[in-house]
mmCIF file of C-alpha atoms and ligand atoms in Angstrom:
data_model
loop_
_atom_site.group_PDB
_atom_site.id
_atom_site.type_symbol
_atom_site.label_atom_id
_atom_site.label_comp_id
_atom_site.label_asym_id
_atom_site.label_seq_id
_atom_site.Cartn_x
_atom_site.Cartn_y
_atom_site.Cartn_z
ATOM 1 C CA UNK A 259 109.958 109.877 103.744
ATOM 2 C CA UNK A 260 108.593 110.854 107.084
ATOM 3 C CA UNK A 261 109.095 108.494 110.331
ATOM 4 C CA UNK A 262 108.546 110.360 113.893
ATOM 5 C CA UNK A 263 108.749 108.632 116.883
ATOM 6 C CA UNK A 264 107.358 109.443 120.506
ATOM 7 C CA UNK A 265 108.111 112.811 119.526
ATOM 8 C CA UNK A 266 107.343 115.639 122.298
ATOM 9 C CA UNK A 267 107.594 119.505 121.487
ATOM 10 C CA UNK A 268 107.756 121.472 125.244
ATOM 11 C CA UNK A 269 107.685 125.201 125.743
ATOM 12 C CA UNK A 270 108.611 126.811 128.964
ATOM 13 C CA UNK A 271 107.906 130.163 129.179
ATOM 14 C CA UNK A 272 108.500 131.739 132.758
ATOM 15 C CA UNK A 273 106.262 129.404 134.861
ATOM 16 C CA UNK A 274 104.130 127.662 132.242
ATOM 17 C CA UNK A 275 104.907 124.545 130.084
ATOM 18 C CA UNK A 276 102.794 123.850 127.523
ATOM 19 C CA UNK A 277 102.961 120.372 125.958
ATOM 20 C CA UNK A 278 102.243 121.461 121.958
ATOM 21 C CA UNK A 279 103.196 117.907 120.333
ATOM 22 C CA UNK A 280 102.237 114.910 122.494
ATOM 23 C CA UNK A 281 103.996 111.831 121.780
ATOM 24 C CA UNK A 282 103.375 111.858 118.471
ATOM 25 C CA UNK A 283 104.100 109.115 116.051
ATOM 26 C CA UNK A 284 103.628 108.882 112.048
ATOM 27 C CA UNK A 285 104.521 107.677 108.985
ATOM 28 C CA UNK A 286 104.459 109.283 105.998
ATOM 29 C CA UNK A 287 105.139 107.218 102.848
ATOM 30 C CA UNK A 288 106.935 109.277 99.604
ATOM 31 C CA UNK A 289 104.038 110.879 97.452
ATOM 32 C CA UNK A 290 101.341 111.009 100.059
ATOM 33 C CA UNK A 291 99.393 114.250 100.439
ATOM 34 C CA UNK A 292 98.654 114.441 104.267
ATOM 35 C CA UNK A 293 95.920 117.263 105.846
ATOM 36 C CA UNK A 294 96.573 117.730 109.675
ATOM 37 C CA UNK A 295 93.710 119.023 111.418
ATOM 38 C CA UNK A 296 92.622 120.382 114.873
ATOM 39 C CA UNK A 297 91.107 122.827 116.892
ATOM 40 C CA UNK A 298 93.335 126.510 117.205
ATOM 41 C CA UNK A 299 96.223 125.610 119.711
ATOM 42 C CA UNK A 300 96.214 121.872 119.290
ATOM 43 C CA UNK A 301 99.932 121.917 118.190
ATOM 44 C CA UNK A 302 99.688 121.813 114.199
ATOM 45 C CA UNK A 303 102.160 124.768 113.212
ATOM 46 C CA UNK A 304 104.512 123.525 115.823
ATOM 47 C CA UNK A 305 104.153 119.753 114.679
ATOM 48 C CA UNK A 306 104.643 121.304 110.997
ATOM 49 C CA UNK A 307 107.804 123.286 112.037
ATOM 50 C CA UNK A 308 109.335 120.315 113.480
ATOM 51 C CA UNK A 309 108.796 118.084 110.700
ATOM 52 C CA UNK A 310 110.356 121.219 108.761
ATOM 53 C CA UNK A 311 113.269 121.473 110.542
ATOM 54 C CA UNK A 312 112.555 125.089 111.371
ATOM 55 C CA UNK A 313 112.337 124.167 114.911
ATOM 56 C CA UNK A 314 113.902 120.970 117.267
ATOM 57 C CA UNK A 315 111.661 118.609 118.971
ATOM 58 C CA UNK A 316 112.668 118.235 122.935
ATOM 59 C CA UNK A 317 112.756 114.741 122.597
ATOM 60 C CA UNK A 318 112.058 111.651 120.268
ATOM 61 C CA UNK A 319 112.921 110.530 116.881
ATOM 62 C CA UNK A 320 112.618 111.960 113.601
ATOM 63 C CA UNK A 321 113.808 110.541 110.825
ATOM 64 C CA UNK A 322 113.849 112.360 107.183
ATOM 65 C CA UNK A 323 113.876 110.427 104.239
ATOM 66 C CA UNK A 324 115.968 107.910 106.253
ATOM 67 C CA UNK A 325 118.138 110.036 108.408
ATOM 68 C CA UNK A 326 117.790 111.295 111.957
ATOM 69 C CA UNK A 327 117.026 115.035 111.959
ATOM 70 C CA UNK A 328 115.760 115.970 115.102
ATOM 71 C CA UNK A 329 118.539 116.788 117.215
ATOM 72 C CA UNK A 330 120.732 118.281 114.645
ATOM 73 C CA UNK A 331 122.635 122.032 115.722
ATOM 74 C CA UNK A 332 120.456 125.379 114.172
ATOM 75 C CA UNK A 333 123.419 125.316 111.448
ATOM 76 C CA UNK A 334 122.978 121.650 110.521
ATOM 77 C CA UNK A 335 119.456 121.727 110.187
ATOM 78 C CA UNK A 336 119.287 124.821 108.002
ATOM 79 C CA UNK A 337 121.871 123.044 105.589
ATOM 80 C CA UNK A 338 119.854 120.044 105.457
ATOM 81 C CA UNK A 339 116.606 121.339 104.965
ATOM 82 C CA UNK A 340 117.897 123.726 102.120
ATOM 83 C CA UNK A 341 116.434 122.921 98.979
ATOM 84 C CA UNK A 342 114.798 119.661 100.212
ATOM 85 C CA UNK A 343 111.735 120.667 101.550
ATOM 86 C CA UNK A 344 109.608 124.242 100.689
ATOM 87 C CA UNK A 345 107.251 126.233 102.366
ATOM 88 C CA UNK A 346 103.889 127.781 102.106
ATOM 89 C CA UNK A 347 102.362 130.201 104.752
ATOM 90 C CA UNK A 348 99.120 131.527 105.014
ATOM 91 C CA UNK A 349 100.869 134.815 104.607
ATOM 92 C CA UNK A 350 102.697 134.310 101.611
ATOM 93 C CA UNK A 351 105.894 135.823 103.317
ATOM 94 C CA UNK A 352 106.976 136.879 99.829
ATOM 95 C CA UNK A 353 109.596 139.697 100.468
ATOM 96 C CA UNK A 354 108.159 143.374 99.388
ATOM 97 C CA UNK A 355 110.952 144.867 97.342
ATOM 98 C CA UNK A 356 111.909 141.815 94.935
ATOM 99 C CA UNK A 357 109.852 140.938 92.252
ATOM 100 C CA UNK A 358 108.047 137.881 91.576
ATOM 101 C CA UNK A 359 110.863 136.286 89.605
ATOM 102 C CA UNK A 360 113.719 137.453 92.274
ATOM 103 C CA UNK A 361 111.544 135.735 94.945
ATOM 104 C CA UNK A 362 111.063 132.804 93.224
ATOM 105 C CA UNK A 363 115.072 132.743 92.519
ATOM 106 C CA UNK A 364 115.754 133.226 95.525
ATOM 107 C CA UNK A 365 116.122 129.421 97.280
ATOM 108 C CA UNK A 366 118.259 128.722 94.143
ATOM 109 C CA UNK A 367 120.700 131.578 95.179
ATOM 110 C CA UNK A 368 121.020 130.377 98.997
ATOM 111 C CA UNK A 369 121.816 126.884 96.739
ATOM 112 C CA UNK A 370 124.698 128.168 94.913
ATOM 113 C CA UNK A 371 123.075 127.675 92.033
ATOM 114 C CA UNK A 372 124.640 129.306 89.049
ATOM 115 C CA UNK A 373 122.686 132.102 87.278
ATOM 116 C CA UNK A 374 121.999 130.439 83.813
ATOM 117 C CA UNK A 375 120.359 127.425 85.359
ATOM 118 C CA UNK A 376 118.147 129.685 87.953
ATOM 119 C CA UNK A 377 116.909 131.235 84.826
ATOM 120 C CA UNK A 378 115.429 128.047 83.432
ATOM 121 C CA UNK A 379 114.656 126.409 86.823
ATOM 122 C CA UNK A 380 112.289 129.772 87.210
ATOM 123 C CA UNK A 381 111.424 130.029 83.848
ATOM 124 C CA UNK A 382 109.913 126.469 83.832
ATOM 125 C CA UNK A 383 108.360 127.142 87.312
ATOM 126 C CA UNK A 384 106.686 130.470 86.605
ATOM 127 C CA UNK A 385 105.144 128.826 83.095
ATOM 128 C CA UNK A 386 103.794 125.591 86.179
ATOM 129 C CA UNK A 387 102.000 128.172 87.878
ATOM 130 C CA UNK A 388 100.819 130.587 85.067
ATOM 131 C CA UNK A 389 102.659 133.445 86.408
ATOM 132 C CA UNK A 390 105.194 133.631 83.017
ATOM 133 C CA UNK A 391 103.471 137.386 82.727
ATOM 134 C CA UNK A 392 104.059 138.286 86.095
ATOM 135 C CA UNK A 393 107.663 137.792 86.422
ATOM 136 C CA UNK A 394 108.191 141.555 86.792
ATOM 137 C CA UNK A 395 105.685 142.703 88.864
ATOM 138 C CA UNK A 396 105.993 143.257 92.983
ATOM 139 C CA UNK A 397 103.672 141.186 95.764
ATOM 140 C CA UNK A 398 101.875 144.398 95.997
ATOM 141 C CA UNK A 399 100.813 144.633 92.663
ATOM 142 C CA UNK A 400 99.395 141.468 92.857
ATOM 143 C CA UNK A 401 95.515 139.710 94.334
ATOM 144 C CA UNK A 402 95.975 137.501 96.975
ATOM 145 C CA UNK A 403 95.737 133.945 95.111
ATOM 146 C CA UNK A 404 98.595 135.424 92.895
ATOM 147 C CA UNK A 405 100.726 135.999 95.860
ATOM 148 C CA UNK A 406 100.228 132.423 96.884
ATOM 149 C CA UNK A 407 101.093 130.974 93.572
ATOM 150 C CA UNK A 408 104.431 132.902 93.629
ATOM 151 C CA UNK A 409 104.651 131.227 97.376
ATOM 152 C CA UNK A 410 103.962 127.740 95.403
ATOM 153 C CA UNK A 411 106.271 128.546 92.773
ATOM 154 C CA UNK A 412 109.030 129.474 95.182
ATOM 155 C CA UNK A 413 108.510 126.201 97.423
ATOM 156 C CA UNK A 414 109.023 123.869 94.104
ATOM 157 C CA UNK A 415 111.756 125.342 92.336
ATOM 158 C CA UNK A 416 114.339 123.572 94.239
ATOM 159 C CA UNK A 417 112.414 120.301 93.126
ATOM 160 C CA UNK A 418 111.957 119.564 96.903
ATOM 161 C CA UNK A 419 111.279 116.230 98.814
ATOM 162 C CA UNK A 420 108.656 117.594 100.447
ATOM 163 C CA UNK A 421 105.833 120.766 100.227
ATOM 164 C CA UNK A 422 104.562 121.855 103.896
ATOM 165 C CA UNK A 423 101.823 124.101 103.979
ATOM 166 C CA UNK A 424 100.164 126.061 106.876
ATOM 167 C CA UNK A 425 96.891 127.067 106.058
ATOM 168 C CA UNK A 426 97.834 127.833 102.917
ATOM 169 C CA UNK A 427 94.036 128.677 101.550
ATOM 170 C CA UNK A 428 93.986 131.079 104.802
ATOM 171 C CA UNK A 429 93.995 134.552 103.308
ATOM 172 C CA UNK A 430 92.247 134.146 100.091
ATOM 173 C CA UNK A 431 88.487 134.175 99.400
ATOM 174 C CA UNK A 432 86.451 130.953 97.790
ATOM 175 C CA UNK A 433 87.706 131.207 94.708
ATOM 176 C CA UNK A 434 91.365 131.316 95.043
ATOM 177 C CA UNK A 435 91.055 129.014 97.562
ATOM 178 C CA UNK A 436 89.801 126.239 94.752
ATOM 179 C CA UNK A 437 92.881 127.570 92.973
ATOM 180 C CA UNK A 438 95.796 127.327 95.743
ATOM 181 C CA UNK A 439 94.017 123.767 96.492
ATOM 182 C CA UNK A 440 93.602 122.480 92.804
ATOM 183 C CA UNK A 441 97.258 123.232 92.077
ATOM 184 C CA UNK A 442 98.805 121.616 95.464
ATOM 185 C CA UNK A 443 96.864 118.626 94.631
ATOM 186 C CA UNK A 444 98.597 118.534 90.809
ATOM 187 C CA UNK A 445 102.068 119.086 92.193
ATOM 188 C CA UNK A 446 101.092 115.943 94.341
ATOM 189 C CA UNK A 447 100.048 113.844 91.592
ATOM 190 C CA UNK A 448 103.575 114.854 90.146
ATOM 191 C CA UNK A 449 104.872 112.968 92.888
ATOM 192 C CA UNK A 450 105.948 115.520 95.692
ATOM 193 C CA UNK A 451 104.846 114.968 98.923
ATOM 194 C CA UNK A 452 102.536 117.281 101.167
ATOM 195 C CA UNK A 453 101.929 117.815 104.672
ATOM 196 C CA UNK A 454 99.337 120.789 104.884
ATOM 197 C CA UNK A 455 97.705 122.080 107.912
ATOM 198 C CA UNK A 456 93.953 122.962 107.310
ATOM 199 C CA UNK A 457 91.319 124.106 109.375
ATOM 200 C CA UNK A 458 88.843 123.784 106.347
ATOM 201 C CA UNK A 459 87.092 120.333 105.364
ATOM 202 C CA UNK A 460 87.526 121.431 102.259
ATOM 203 C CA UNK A 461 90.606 121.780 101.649
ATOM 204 C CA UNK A 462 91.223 118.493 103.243
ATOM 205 C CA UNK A 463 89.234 116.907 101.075
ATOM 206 C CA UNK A 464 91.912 117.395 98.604
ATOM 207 C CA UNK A 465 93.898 115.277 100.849
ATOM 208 C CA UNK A 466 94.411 111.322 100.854
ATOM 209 C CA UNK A 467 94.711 111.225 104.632
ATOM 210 C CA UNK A 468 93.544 113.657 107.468
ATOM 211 C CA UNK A 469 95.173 113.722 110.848
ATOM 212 C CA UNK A 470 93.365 115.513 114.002
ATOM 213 C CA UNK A 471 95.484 116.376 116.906
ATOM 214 C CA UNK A 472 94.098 117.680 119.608
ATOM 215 C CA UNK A 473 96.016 118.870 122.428
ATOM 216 C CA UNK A 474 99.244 118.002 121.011
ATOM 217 C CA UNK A 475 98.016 113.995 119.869
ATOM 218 C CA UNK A 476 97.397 111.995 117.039
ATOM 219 C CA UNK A 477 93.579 111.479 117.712
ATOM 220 C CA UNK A 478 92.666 110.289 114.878
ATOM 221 C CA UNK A 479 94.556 109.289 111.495
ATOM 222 C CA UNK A 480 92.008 107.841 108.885
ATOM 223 C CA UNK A 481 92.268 107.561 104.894
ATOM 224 C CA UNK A 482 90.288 110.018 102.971
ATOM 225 C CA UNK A 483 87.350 108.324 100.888
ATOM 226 C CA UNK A 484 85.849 111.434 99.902
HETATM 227 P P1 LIG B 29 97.975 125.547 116.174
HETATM 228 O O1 LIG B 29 98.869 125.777 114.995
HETATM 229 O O2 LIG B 29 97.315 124.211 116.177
HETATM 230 O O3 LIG B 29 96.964 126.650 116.363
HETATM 231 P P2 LIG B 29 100.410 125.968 117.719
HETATM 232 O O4 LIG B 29 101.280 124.859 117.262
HETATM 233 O O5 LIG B 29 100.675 127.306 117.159
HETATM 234 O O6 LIG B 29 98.879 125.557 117.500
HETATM 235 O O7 LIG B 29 100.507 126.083 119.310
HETATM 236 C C1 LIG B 29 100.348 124.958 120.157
HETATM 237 C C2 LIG B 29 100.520 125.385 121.610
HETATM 238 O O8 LIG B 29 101.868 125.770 121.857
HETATM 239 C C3 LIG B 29 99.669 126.605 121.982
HETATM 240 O O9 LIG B 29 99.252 126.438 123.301
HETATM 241 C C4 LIG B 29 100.641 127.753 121.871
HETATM 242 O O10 LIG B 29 100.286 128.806 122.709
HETATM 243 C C5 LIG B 29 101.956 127.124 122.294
HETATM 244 N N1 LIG B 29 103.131 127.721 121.634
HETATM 245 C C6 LIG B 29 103.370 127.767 120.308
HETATM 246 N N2 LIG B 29 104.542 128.353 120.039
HETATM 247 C C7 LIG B 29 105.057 128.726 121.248
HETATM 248 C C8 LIG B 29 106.262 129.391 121.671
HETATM 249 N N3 LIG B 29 107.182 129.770 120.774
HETATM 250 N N4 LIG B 29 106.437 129.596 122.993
HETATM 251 C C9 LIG B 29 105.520 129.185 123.911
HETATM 252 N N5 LIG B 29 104.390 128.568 123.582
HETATM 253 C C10 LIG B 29 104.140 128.313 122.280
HETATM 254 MG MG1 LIG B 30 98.833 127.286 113.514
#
C-alpha cells in the first residue's frame, strides 16, 4: 500500500532549514491501522501530507499502492490522489454554507460522478455514520463529534485506499472522542487502511502499530499489544 524510502521533507524559509521528515522509511501493508506519534514539531502533519500527496517530499521514494508518487507535478498529484485516499482534520474543514449531505457529495462531484449514483453513494454513507437525519442541517447546527462524523463520512464515500487522519479526536471532548475513535477503528476492520496522527495514548490504542518520530525520524515502530 505504503512503501517510503529515505524520504527527506526540507523547508527553507529565509535563512533557516528545518529538516521536518528525516530519512524516513516504512511500510505499510493494505488494511493496517497505523498511529504516528511524537512530540509537537517532530514532523507528523508534514510526514502525513506527504504520504497524502498534499505536499512533495524533497527527496526519496514513495511509492503508492505500487506506483511512484513523490515527485509527481501539483496537477498530477491532485488527479491521483482524487478519490483514492480521504481526509480527516482536527478541524473538520467542513465548508459553512453546504449542508451535511452537499459536503459529503462533494468528492463525488470533483469525480465526475453522475448525480443518481452520488445519491446512493451518500445515502449509504450517511446511514454508516448515523447521520441519515442530519442530511439537511449546516456544520453550525451541529456538536462537534457530529461535525467529525460528516468529516468521516466525506473521507469514505469515494471508497478510498486509504483514511489519513490528523488528530482527528483533537477538538472534541471524552466522549466524542470514544466515538470518532470507535468508528475509525470499524471502517478499519472493513478493510480500509489508516494512518492517523495522535498525540493521545488513547487513541492509539485503537491502533495495531504506533510510530514515534521525533525530530523528523522513525524512533521507534513497535506492534500494539494493548
Ligand atoms: P507536528 O505535526 O509533529 O507538530 P509539523 O509537521 O507541523 O510537526 O512540523 C515539523 C517542523 O517543520 C516544525 O519545525 C515546523 O515548524 C516546520 N514546518 C512545518 N511546515 C512548514 C512550512 N510550511 N514552512 C516552514 N517550516 C515548516
Ligand atoms: Mg501536526
Amino acid at each position: 500500500m505504503i512503501r517510503v524510502e529515505n524520504l527527506y521533507k526540507i523547508f527553507r524559509a529565509e535563512e533557516v532549514e528545518t529538516t521536518a521528515v528525516n530519512a524516513v522509511s516504512l511500510h505499510i501493508r493494505p488494511g493496517e491501522f497505523v498511529a504516528i506519534m511524537g512530540p509537537s514539531g517532530c514532523g507528523k502533519s508534514t510526514l502525513l501530507n506527504v504520504l497524502g500527496l498534499l505536499d512533495s517530499p524533497t527527496s526519496g521514494q514513495y511509492f503508492l499502492d505500487g506506483t511512484e508518487v513523490g515527485h509527481l507535478k501539483e496537477s498530477k498529484r491532485v488527479e491521483f490522489r482524487k478519490g483514492k485516499i480521504g481526509f480527516v482534520f482536527q478541524s473538520f474543514n467542513l465548508i459553512e454554507e453546504m449542508d451535511v449531505f452537499e459536503n459529503v457529495e462533494l468528492p463525488l462531484v470533483y469525480m465526475n460522478i453522475k448525480p443518481p449514483e452520488r445519491k446512493r453513494r451518500v445515502e449509504e454513507t450517511l446511514q454508516k455514520l448515523n447521520l441519515t437525519h442530519r442530511a439537511n442541517h449546516f456544520p453550525n447546527q451541529l456538536s462537534g463529534g457530529q461535525q467529525q462524523r460528516v468529516a468521516i463520512a466525506r473521507a469514505i464515500v469515494t471508497h478510498p485506499l486509504l483514511i489519513l487522519a490528523d488528530e482527528p479526536t483533537g477538538n472534541l471532548d471524552s466522549q466524542n472522542r470514544q466515538d470518532v475513535m470507535k468508528r475509525l477503528l470499524a471502517l478499519n476492520q472493513e478493510g480500509i487502511t489508516i494512518v492517523m496522527v495522535t498525540h493521545s495514548r488513547n487513541d492509539a490504542s485503537f491502533a495495531q502499530r504506533v510510530i514515534n518520530l521525533f525530530d523528523g525520524r522513525i524512533v521507534t515502530d513497535i506492534k500494539n499489544y494493548l
